[in-house]
Coordinates of C-alpha atoms in Angstrom, one line a residue:
M541 CA 116.9 109.0 107.9
L542 CA 113.1 107.6 107.5
P543 CA 111.3 108.9 104.5
S544 CA 108.5 110.9 104.6
P545 CA 105.0 110.0 104.9
G546 CA 104.2 111.5 102.3
V547 CA 106.9 109.4 99.8
S548 CA 106.2 106.8 102.3
A549 CA 102.7 107.3 100.6
A550 CA 103.5 107.0 97.5
L551 CA 105.6 104.2 97.4
G552 CA 103.0 102.3 98.9
A553 CA 100.9 103.4 95.8
A554 CA 102.8 102.4 93.0
L555 CA 103.8 98.9 95.0
L556 CA 100.1 98.7 95.6
F557 CA 99.5 99.5 92.2
G558 CA 102.0 97.0 89.6
A559 CA 101.2 94.1 92.0
G560 CA 98.3 94.7 90.3
T561 CA 99.9 94.1 87.0
P562 CA 100.3 90.2 87.1
L563 CA 97.8 89.7 88.8
A564 CA 95.3 91.2 86.5
K565 CA 97.5 89.3 83.7
L566 CA 96.0 86.2 84.9
I567 CA 92.0 87.7 85.5
L568 CA 92.2 88.7 81.7
S569 CA 92.6 84.6 80.6
D570 CA 89.1 84.9 81.5
V571 CA 87.5 88.9 81.6
S572 CA 88.4 91.9 79.1
P573 CA 90.5 94.0 79.0
W574 CA 87.5 97.2 78.9
L575 CA 85.4 94.5 81.6
L576 CA 88.3 93.8 84.0
A577 CA 88.8 98.2 84.2
G578 CA 85.2 99.3 84.7
L579 CA 85.0 95.8 87.9
F580 CA 88.3 97.1 89.1
Y581 CA 87.7 100.9 89.6
L582 CA 84.1 99.6 90.8
G583 CA 85.6 97.3 93.2
S584 CA 87.7 100.3 94.6
G585 CA 84.7 102.4 94.9
I586 CA 83.1 99.6 96.9
G587 CA 85.3 98.8 99.2
L588 CA 86.3 101.9 100.0
T589 CA 82.8 103.0 100.7
A590 CA 82.0 99.7 103.0
V591 CA 85.5 101.2 105.1
R592 CA 83.9 104.8 105.0
L593 CA 80.4 103.9 106.6
V594 CA 82.9 101.1 109.1
R595 CA 84.9 103.9 110.3
R596 CA 82.2 106.3 110.5
A597 CA 83.8 108.5 108.2
A598 CA 82.5 112.4 108.6
P599 CA 80.3 113.4 105.6
V600 CA 82.7 115.3 103.0
R601 CA 81.6 119.1 101.6
L602 CA 84.2 120.8 98.8
A603 CA 84.1 123.7 98.6
R604 CA 82.3 124.8 94.8
N605 CA 85.6 125.4 93.8
E606 CA 87.3 122.6 94.4
A607 CA 84.4 120.8 93.5
R608 CA 85.1 121.0 89.6
W609 CA 88.3 120.4 89.8
L610 CA 87.0 116.8 91.7
A611 CA 84.3 116.4 88.4
G612 CA 87.3 117.0 86.0
A613 CA 90.0 114.1 87.0
I614 CA 86.7 112.5 87.0
L615 CA 85.7 113.3 83.5
S616 CA 89.1 113.6 82.2
G617 CA 91.3 110.5 84.2
G618 CA 87.7 108.1 84.5
I619 CA 85.9 108.1 81.4
V620 CA 88.0 110.6 78.9
G621 CA 91.5 108.1 79.7
P622 CA 89.3 105.0 78.9
V623 CA 87.5 105.5 76.5
L624 CA 91.2 106.7 74.6
L625 CA 93.3 103.6 74.9
M626 CA 90.6 101.2 74.0
Y627 CA 90.3 103.0 71.0
G628 CA 94.3 102.9 71.0
L629 CA 94.7 99.2 72.2
A630 CA 91.9 98.0 69.1
G631 CA 94.3 99.5 66.1
M632 CA 97.8 99.0 67.7
P633 CA 99.5 95.9 68.8
A634 CA 99.7 95.6 72.8
S635 CA 103.5 96.1 72.7
G636 CA 103.5 99.4 71.0
A637 CA 100.8 100.7 73.9
S638 CA 102.9 99.4 76.9
L639 CA 105.4 101.7 75.6
L640 CA 103.5 104.3 74.5
L641 CA 101.6 104.6 78.8
N642 CA 104.6 105.7 80.2
A643 CA 104.2 108.9 78.8
E644 CA 101.5 109.0 81.0
A645 CA 104.0 110.2 84.1
V646 CA 105.7 112.9 81.5
F647 CA 102.3 114.9 81.4
T648 CA 101.8 114.5 84.6
V649 CA 105.1 116.4 85.3
L650 CA 105.1 118.7 82.5
L651 CA 101.2 119.9 83.1
A652 CA 101.9 120.5 87.2
W653 CA 105.9 122.2 86.0
I654 CA 104.8 124.0 83.0
V655 CA 100.3 124.1 83.5
F656 CA 100.2 124.2 87.5
R657 CA 103.6 126.5 88.2
E658 CA 104.7 123.7 90.2
H659 CA 109.1 124.2 90.9
I660 CA 110.9 121.4 89.5
G661 CA 113.8 122.2 90.2
R662 CA 117.0 120.0 88.8
R663 CA 117.3 117.3 91.4
I664 CA 113.5 116.5 90.5
A665 CA 114.3 116.4 87.4
F666 CA 116.8 114.6 86.4
G667 CA 115.4 111.6 88.9
M668 CA 112.7 111.7 86.6
I669 CA 114.7 111.3 83.8
A670 CA 116.5 108.3 86.0
I671 CA 112.6 106.4 87.0
I672 CA 111.7 106.9 83.5
G673 CA 114.8 105.5 81.9
G674 CA 113.9 103.4 83.9
V675 CA 110.2 102.5 83.2
L676 CA 111.4 102.7 79.5
V677 CA 114.3 99.7 80.2
L678 CA 111.8 97.3 81.8
S679 CA 109.1 97.5 79.7
W680 CA 110.3 98.0 76.3
P681 CA 109.7 94.9 73.4
E682 CA 112.1 93.1 71.6
E683 CA 110.1 94.3 68.5
V684 CA 107.9 97.4 68.7
R685 CA 105.2 98.0 66.1
F686 CA 102.3 100.5 65.3
A687 CA 99.7 100.8 63.2
G688 CA 98.9 103.9 61.7
V689 CA 99.2 107.7 63.7
W690 CA 95.4 107.5 65.2
P691 CA 95.9 104.9 67.6
V692 CA 99.5 106.0 68.5
L693 CA 97.5 109.2 69.0
S694 CA 94.8 107.6 71.3
V695 CA 97.1 106.3 73.5
L696 CA 98.9 109.5 73.5
G697 CA 95.9 111.2 74.6
A698 CA 94.9 109.1 77.2
C699 CA 98.2 109.3 79.0
L700 CA 97.6 113.2 78.6
A701 CA 94.1 112.9 80.7
W702 CA 95.5 110.9 83.3
G703 CA 98.2 113.0 83.6
L704 CA 95.7 115.8 83.6
D705 CA 93.8 114.0 86.3
N706 CA 96.9 113.5 88.9
N707 CA 97.0 117.3 88.1
L708 CA 93.1 118.3 88.8
T709 CA 93.0 115.3 92.0
R710 CA 96.2 117.7 93.6
K711 CA 93.7 120.7 94.0
V712 CA 91.4 119.3 96.1
S713 CA 93.5 116.8 98.3
L714 CA 93.0 118.4 101.3
A715 CA 89.5 116.4 102.0
D716 CA 89.4 112.5 102.3
A717 CA 91.4 110.6 100.2
T718 CA 89.5 107.4 101.1
W719 CA 86.9 109.5 100.0
I720 CA 88.0 111.1 96.5
A721 CA 88.9 107.5 95.8
S722 CA 86.0 106.1 96.2
V723 CA 84.1 109.0 94.5
K724 CA 86.4 108.5 91.9
G725 CA 85.8 104.6 91.8
M726 CA 82.0 104.3 91.9
V727 CA 81.7 107.0 88.8
A728 CA 84.2 105.6 86.7
G729 CA 84.0 102.1 87.6
A730 CA 80.1 103.0 86.8
I731 CA 80.3 104.4 83.5
N732 CA 82.9 101.8 82.4
L733 CA 81.2 98.6 83.5
A734 CA 78.3 100.5 81.5
L735 CA 80.4 100.6 78.8
A736 CA 81.3 97.6 78.5
L737 CA 78.0 95.5 78.9
F738 CA 76.9 97.3 76.2
L739 CA 79.8 96.3 73.5
G740 CA 78.8 92.7 74.3
D741 CA 80.8 91.7 77.4
R742 CA 79.5 89.8 80.2
L743 CA 80.0 89.4 83.8
P744 CA 82.0 86.5 84.7
D745 CA 81.3 84.2 87.3
L746 CA 80.9 84.3 91.0
L747 CA 84.8 83.6 92.0
I748 CA 85.9 85.8 89.3
L749 CA 84.2 89.0 90.0
V750 CA 85.2 89.0 93.3
A751 CA 88.8 88.0 92.5
S752 CA 88.7 91.5 89.9
M753 CA 86.8 93.2 92.5
S754 CA 88.9 92.3 95.4
V755 CA 92.9 93.2 93.3
G756 CA 90.7 96.3 92.5
F757 CA 89.8 98.0 95.9
L758 CA 93.7 97.4 96.7
A759 CA 96.2 98.3 93.0
Y760 CA 93.4 100.6 92.9
G761 CA 91.2 101.9 95.2
V762 CA 93.7 101.7 98.2
S763 CA 96.8 103.2 95.9
L764 CA 94.8 106.3 95.5
T765 CA 93.9 106.6 98.5
L766 CA 97.7 106.7 99.1
F767 CA 98.4 108.7 96.1
V768 CA 96.3 111.3 97.4
I769 CA 98.0 111.7 100.4
G770 CA 101.5 111.1 98.2
L771 CA 99.9 114.2 96.6
R772 CA 98.6 116.9 99.9
Q773 CA 102.4 116.2 101.0
L774 CA 104.9 116.5 98.4
G775 CA 103.3 117.5 95.1
T776 CA 101.8 116.4 91.8
A777 CA 105.4 115.8 89.9
R778 CA 107.2 114.2 93.3
T779 CA 104.5 112.7 93.2
G780 CA 104.0 111.3 90.2
A781 CA 107.6 110.6 89.9
Y782 CA 107.5 107.6 93.0
F783 CA 104.2 106.1 91.2
S784 CA 106.2 105.8 88.0
V785 CA 108.3 102.9 90.0
A786 CA 105.2 100.7 90.0
P787 CA 106.4 98.3 87.1
F788 CA 109.8 98.1 89.0
F789 CA 107.7 96.4 91.9
G790 CA 105.0 94.7 89.2
A791 CA 107.6 92.9 87.9
L792 CA 109.7 91.8 91.3
I793 CA 106.6 90.4 92.0
A794 CA 106.8 88.4 88.9
V795 CA 109.5 86.7 89.5
A796 CA 108.8 86.0 93.4
T797 CA 106.0 84.2 91.3
G798 CA 109.1 82.2 88.9
E799 CA 110.1 84.7 86.2
P800 CA 113.4 84.7 85.7
V801 CA 116.2 87.6 87.1
T802 CA 116.9 89.4 84.2
V803 CA 119.7 91.9 83.0
R804 CA 117.1 94.5 81.8
L805 CA 115.6 94.2 85.0
A806 CA 118.8 95.2 86.7
A807 CA 119.6 98.1 84.9
A808 CA 116.1 99.3 85.0
G809 CA 116.4 98.9 88.6
M810 CA 118.7 101.0 89.3
L811 CA 118.3 103.4 87.2
M812 CA 114.7 103.9 89.7
A813 CA 117.0 103.4 92.4
V814 CA 119.3 106.4 91.4
G815 CA 115.6 109.0 90.5
V816 CA 114.4 107.6 93.9
W817 CA 117.6 108.9 95.6
L818 CA 117.9 112.4 93.6
H819 CA 114.6 112.8 95.2
L820 CA 115.4 111.1 98.9
S821 CA 117.9 113.7 99.1
E822 CA 116.4 116.7 97.8
R823 CA 116.5 119.4 100.0
H824 CA 114.3 122.7 99.2
D825 CA 115.2 125.6 101.8
H826 CA 114.4 129.3 101.0
E827 CA 112.2 132.2 102.5
H828 CA 109.3 132.3 100.7
Q829 CA 105.5 134.0 102.0
H830 CA 102.1 132.3 102.7
A831 CA 99.4 134.3 101.4
A832 CA 96.0 134.7 103.5
I833 CA 93.9 131.7 102.9
E834 CA 91.1 129.9 104.4
H835 CA 90.2 126.6 104.1
S836 CA 89.1 122.6 106.5
H837 CA 90.9 119.1 105.9
E838 CA 92.8 117.7 108.7
H839 CA 96.0 119.0 111.0
S840 CA 97.4 119.6 114.0
H841 CA 98.7 122.4 116.1
E842 CA 101.7 122.9 114.4
E843 CA 104.3 126.4 112.6
H844 CA 101.6 126.1 110.4
H845 CA 98.8 125.7 112.1
Q846 CA 97.8 128.2 115.0
H847 CA 94.6 129.6 115.4
P848 CA 92.1 129.4 118.2
H849 CA 89.5 127.3 119.1
E850 CA 86.2 127.8 121.1
S851 CA 87.3 124.4 123.2
F852 CA 90.8 122.5 124.7
C853 CA 92.7 121.3 121.7
A854 CA 95.4 119.8 122.7
P855 CA 99.0 119.9 120.4
G856 CA 99.7 117.5 118.9
I857 CA 96.0 115.6 118.2
R858 CA 94.6 115.9 115.1
H859 CA 91.2 117.2 113.6
A860 CA 89.7 118.4 111.0
H861 CA 87.7 122.2 111.2
R862 CA 87.1 125.2 108.4
H863 CA 90.4 127.4 109.7
R864 CA 92.7 130.4 108.8
H865 CA 96.0 131.2 107.7
E866 CA 97.4 134.6 107.9
S867 CA 100.1 135.6 106.2
M868 CA 103.6 134.8 107.1
V869 CA 106.9 135.2 105.9
H870 CA 109.6 132.4 107.3
T871 CA 112.5 129.8 106.4
H872 CA 112.3 125.7 106.5
A873 CA 112.4 122.6 104.2
H874 CA 109.3 122.1 102.3
Y875 CA 107.6 120.5 99.8
P876 CA 105.3 122.0 97.4
D877 CA 102.2 120.8 99.4
A878 CA 99.1 122.1 100.5
H879 CA 100.8 124.8 102.1
H880 CA 103.2 125.3 99.9
R881 CA 102.4 125.9 96.4
D882 CA 101.8 129.2 95.3
H883 CA 104.9 131.2 96.3
S884 CA 108.1 132.5 94.3
H885 CA 111.6 130.8 93.4

């Protein structure tokens, strides 16, 4: 049985983001972390904007109540998160910071469950625990050192900001994913680049500049686009869980380039494999009610999209327009996607 498009998108996002880590390590010998973050984000924004121009993608207009969610996501994930991380890194060793960054996935799931009321069953919870366990095994340094409470709280604050970003982005995930990723990349990239230059960094030579922005386009831009598609179809907790395997993909790529296979890598892979299997084998099936709702997104005519058109639209053809869902009650297997977020369990 093939995984759903949402699962494939989430794992694809993790693969691209994970691949960016060993590449970033190579570039960091010539570029500071803050400047590189700005170049990565800006590369993703410019690259995706160019893709949209080539594709002649239709302009996107968010509803007024959706614009605030995107603004909140950009503020929390593109501005507050990186600034808090840089403050924390300035006051603590990299080993402790790397370990603390695993808290992003935990905050993402907890916020989805507690604040945004996303249903999380036992298989999803245990799968998430197994994946996080694998991440901890893979990333735990030989010596963990911290330096005071404020740097630690700063890094944890960055993780909380990114967890909030993931949940807020889900609120607008029905919009064109390339547009969402390009806007976030342009805004976050411009702000982080400006801050890095203000603090005394200088742009690298042209070759390093192009390489940095190219990696950013793939590891941040295309990855974020796939992440948004995962949010749209799977919900925040499940997408966040699949995305958490990114460090393992990064480690595999590092092995492919010459690093040795370790017991730690094998143990982490087994834990993550168990977690992903628990998620893939989940079947959430019960009678539920859809409230009447009106919105716009790309869709084809199936069980959840039965509405009239002024002109003929063949079944199976994907198209986008504003449409209304009437209230209905039925039973089928589903994820907490855009049409199955708000019902009781």
